[in-house]
Short mmCIF file of C-alpha atoms in Angstrom, two decimals:
data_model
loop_
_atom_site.label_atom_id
_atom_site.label_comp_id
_atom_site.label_asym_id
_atom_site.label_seq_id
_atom_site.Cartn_x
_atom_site.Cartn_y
_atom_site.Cartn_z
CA UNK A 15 97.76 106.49 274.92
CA UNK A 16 97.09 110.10 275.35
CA UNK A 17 96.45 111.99 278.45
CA UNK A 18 95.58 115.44 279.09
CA UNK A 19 96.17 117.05 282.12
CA UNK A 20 94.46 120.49 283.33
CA UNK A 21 96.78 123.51 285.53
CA UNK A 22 95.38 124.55 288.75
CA UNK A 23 95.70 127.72 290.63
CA UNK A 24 98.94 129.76 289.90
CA UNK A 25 98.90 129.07 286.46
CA UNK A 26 96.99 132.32 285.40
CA UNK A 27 98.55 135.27 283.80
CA UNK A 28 97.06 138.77 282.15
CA UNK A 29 96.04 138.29 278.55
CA UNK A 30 95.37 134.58 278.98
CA UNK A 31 92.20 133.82 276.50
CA UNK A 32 92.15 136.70 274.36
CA UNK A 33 93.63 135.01 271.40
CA UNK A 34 90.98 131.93 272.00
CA UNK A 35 88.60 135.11 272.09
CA UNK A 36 89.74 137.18 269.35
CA UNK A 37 90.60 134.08 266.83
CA UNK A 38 87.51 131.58 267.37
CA UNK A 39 83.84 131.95 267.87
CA UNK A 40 82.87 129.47 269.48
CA UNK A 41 85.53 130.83 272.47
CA UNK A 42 83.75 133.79 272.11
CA UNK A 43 80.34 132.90 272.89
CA UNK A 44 81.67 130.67 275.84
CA UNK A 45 83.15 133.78 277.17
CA UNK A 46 80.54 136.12 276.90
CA UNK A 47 78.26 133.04 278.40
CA UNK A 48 80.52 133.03 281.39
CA UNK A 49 79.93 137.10 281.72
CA UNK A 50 76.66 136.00 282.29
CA UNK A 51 76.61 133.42 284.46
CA UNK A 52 78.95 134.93 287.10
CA UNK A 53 77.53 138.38 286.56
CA UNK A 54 81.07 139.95 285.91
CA UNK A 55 83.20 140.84 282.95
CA UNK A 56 85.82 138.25 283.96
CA UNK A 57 86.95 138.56 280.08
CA UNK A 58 88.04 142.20 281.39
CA UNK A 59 90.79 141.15 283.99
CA UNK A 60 91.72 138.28 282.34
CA UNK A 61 92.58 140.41 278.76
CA UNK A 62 94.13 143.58 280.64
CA UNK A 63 93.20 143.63 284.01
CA UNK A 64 96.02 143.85 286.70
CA UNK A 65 98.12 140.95 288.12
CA UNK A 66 96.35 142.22 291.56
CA UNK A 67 92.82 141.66 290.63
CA UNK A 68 93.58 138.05 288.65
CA UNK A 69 95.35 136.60 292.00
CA UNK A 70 91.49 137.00 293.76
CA UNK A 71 90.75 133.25 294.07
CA UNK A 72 86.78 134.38 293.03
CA UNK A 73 88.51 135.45 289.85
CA UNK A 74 91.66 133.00 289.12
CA UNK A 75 89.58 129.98 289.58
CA UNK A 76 86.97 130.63 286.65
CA UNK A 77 89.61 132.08 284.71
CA UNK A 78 91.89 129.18 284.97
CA UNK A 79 88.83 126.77 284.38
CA UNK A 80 87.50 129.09 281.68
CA UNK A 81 91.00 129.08 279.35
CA UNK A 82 91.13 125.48 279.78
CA UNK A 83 87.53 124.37 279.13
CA UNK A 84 87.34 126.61 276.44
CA UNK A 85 90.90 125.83 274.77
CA UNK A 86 89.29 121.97 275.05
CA UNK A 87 86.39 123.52 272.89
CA UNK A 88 88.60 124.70 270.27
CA UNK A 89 90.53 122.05 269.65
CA UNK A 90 87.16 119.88 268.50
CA UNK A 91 87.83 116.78 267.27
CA UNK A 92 91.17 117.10 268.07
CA UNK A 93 90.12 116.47 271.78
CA UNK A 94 90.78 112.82 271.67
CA UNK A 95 91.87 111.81 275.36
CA UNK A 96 92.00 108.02 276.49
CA UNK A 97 92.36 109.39 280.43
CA UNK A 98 92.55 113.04 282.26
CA UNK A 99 93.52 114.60 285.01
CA UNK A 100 93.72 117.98 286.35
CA UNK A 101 95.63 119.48 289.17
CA UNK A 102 93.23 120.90 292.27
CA UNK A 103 90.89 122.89 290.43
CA UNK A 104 92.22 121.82 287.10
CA UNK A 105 89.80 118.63 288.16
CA UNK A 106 86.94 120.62 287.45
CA UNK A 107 88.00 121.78 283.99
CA UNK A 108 89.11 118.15 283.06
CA UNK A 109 85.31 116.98 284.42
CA UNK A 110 83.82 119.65 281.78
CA UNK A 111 86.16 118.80 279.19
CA UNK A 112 85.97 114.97 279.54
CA UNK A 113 81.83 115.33 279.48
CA UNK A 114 81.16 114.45 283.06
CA UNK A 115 79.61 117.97 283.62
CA UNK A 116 78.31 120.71 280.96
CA UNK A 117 80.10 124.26 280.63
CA UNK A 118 77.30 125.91 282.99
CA UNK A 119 77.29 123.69 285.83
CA UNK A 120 81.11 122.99 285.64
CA UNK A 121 81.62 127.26 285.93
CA UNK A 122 78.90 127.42 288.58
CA UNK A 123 80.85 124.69 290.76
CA UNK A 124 84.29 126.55 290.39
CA UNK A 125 82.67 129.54 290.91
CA UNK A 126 80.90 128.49 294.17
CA UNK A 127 84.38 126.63 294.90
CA UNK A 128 86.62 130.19 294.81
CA UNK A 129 84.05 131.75 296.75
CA UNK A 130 83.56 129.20 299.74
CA UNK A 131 87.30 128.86 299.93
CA UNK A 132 87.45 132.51 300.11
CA UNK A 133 85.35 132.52 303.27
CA UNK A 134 87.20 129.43 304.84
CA UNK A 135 90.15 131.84 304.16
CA UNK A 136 89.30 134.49 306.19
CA UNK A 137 87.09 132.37 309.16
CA UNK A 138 90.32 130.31 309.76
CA UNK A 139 93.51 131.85 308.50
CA UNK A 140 96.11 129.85 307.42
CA UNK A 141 98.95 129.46 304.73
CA UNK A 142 101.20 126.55 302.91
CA UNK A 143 104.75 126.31 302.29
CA UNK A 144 107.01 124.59 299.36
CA UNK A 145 109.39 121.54 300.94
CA UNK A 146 112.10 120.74 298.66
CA UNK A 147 114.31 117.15 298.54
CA UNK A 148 113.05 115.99 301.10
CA UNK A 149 112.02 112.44 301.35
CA UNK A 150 107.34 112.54 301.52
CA UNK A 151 107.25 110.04 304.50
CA UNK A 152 110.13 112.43 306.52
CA UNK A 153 107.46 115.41 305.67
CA UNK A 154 104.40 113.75 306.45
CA UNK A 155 106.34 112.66 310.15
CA UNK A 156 107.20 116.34 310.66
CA UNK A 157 103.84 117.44 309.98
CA UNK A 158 102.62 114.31 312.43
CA UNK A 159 105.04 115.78 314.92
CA UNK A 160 104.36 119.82 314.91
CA UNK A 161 102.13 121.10 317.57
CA UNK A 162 98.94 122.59 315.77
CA UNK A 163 97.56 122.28 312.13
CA UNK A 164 99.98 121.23 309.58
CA UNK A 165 99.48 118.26 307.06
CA UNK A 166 100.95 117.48 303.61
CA UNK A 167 98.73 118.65 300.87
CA UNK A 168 100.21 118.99 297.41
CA UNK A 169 102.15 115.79 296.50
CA UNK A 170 103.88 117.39 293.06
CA UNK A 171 106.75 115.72 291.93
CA UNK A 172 109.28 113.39 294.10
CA UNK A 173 111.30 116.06 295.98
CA UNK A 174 108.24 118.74 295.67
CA UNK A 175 106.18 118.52 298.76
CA UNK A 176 103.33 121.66 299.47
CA UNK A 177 102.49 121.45 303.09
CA UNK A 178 99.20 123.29 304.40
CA UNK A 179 98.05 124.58 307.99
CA UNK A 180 97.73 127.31 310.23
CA UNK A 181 100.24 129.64 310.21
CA UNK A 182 102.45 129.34 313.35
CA UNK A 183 102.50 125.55 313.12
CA UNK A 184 103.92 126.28 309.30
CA UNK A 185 106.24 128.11 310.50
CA UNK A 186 107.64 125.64 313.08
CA UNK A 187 106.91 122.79 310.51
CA UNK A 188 109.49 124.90 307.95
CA UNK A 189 112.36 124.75 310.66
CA UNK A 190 112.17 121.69 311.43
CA UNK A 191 112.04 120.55 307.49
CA UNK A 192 115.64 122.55 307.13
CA UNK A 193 116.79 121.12 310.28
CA UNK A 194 115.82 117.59 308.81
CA UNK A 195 117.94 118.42 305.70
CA UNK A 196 115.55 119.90 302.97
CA UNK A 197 116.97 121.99 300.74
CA UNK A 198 114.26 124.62 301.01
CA UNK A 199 111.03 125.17 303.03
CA UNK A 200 109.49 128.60 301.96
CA UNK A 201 106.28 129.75 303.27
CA UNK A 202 104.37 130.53 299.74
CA UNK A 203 102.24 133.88 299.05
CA UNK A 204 98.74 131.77 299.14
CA UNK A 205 95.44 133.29 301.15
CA UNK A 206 95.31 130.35 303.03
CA UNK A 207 95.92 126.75 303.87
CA UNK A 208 94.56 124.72 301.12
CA UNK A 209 93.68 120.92 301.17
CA UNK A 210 93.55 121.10 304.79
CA UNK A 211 91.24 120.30 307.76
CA UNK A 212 91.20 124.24 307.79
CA UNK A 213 88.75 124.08 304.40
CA UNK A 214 85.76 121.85 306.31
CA UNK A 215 83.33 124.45 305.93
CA UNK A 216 84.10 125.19 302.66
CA UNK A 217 84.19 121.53 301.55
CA UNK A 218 80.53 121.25 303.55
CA UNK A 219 79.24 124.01 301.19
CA UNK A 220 80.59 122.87 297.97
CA UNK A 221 79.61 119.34 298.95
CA UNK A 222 75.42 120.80 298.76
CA UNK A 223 76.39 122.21 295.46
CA UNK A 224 77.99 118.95 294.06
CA UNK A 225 74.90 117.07 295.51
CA UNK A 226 72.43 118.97 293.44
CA UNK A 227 74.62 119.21 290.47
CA UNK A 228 73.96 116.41 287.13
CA UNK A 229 77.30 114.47 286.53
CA UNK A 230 77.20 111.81 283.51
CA UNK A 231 79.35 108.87 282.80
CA UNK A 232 82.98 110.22 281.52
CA UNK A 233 84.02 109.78 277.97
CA UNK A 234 86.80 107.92 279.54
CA UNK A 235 88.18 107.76 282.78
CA UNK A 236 89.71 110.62 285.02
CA UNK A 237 92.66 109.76 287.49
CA UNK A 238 91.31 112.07 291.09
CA UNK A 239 93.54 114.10 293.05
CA UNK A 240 91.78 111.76 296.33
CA UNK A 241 92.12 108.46 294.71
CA UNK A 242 94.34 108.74 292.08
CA UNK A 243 92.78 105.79 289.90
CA UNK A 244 90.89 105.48 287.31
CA UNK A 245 87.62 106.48 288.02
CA UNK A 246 84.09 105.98 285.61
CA UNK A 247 81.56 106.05 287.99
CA UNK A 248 79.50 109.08 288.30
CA UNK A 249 78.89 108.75 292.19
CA UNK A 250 82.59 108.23 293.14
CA UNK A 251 83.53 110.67 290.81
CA UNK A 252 81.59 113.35 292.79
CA UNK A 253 82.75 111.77 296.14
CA UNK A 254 86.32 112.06 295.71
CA UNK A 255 85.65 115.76 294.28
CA UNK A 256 83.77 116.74 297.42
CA UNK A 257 86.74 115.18 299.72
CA UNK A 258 89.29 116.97 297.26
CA UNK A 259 89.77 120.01 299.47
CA UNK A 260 90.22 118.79 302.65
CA UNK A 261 92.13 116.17 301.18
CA UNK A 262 95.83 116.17 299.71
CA UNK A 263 96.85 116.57 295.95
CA UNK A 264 98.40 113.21 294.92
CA UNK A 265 99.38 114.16 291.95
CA UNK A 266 102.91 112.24 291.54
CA UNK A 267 100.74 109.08 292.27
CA UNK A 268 98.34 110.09 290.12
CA UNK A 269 100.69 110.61 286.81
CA UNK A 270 102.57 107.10 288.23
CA UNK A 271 99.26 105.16 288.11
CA UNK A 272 98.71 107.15 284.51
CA UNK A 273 101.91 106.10 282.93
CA UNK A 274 101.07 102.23 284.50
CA UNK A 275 97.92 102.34 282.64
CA UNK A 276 99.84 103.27 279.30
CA UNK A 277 99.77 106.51 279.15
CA UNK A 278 102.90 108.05 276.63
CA UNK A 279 102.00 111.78 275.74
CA UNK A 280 100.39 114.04 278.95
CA UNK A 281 99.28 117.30 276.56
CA UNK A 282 98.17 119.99 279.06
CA UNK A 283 94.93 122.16 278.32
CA UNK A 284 95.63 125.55 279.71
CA UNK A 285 97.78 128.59 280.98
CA UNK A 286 101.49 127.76 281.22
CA UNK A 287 103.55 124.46 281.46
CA UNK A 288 103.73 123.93 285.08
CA UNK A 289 102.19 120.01 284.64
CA UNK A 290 104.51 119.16 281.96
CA UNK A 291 107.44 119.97 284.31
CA UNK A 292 106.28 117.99 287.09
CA UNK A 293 105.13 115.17 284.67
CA UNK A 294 108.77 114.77 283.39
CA UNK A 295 110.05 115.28 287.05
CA UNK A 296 108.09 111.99 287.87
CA UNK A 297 108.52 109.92 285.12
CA UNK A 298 111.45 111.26 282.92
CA UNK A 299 109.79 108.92 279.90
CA UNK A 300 107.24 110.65 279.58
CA UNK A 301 106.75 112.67 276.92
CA UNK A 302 104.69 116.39 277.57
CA UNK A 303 103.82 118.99 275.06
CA UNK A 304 100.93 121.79 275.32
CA UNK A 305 97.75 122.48 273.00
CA UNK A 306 99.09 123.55 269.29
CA UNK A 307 96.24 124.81 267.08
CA UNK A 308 96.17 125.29 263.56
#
């Protein structure tokens, strides 16, 4: 069975689209529609803008959901998944691509997302850190334990732990992690504390936008970062997408339940291989491969 998985923040990088752009016209118009809709040229930083100006989270987020959906486009009939996924806001991109929401409403969404989590950002700073071979259920007591903010929110790979929170309470978390024997706990260059109870108000304002927003029955079922089974219904689709960012990225138990269900190839739609890695770090029988077009 094939499954295709879609990259979340961090995948981006200058350049990313133009060849969709320059080689297809069906990419094209997409683009250009997505000028319009946001009311920027976001096909000018992502061709040759700087590094600086991608990293925004009002401009990475589209961008990432834009080469993905798009890429998804292209590939036509070749698009033939039996289950998706997508990493944080790859979930978006794999709603759009999987028929759940139209190209419009899906951009709209992300773009709303970036921007709400941009303001969560700056009413309640915070940050997340990388934990490294350590053992989840020693994190998740550590983060139990620390004074302040800190939970476990980006469950990548076994031995890949993200943990998210206000700052100082990172900081202390990270000590204690080395002191507990991980091999590594490094505070990461994020604007703030994702999948956290620090993102409530932006979760409250993306929740209005979800409310109002037409999802249909998927083409075939997504596996959510929140519950991290197959899901076909329309209502608990938007449910566990609402709950996604205050909520944790299970995304080992997500691929786990994906491989359970049959899955054999995981092709991920989008910039870079990031997924594949962590895919083959979880189940090392899996096979992983990105989009090839002719």
């Amino acid at each position: 069975m094939n499954a295709y998985i879609f990259p979340g923040q961090g995948a981006q990088f200058v350049g990313m689209g133009l060849d969709l752009y320059e080689n297809h016209t069906i990419a094209q118009e997409l683009f250009e529609s997505a000028n319009d809709i946001l009311g920027f040229r976001i096909t000018d930083i992502m061709f040759e803008g700087s590094p600086e100006d991608l990293k925004e989270t009002k401009v990475t987020q589209p961008a990432i959901f834009l080469h993905s959906v798009i890429l998804s486009k292209v590939m036509g009939d070749n698009f033939k998944p039996d289950m998706v996924a997508g990493h944080s806001l790859g979930e978006f991109s794999a709603l759009v691509a999987n028929g759940v929401l139209n190209f419009e409403d899906g951009l709209k969404l992300v773009s709303k997302r970036a921007l709400a989590m941009q303001k969560a950002c700056e009413l309640k700073p915070g940050t997340m850190a990388a934990v490294l071979n350590l053992p989840d259920d020693v994190v998740e007591r550590i983060c139990d334990e620390t004074p302040g903010i800190v939970v476990a929110a980006n469950y990548n790979c076994p031995g890949q732990l993200v943990i998210s929170g206000e700052v100082e309470a990172i900081t202390l978390a990270c000590e204690n992690m080395k002191e507990a024997g991980a091999r590594r706990a490094l505070v990461l260059p994020v604007g703030g504390a994702f999948h956290s109870p620090l993102m409530e108000p932006a979760r409250e304002e993306l929740a209005a936008a979800i409310e109002n927003t037409s999802f249909a029955i998927p083409n075939c079922p997504i596996y959510q970062n929140v519950s991290t089974k197959a899901v076909v219904n329309s209502e608990e689709i938007k449910e566990n997408l609402i709950a996604q960012l205050t909520a944790p990225v299970k995304w080992t138990q997500s691929v786990q339940n994906m491989v359970n269900d049959g899955a054999k190839l995981f092709t991920e739609v989008g910039p870079g291989k990031v997924l594949q890695g962590l895919v083959r770090k979880i189940n090392s029988e899996a096979e992983t491969t990105s989009v090839i077009l002719a």
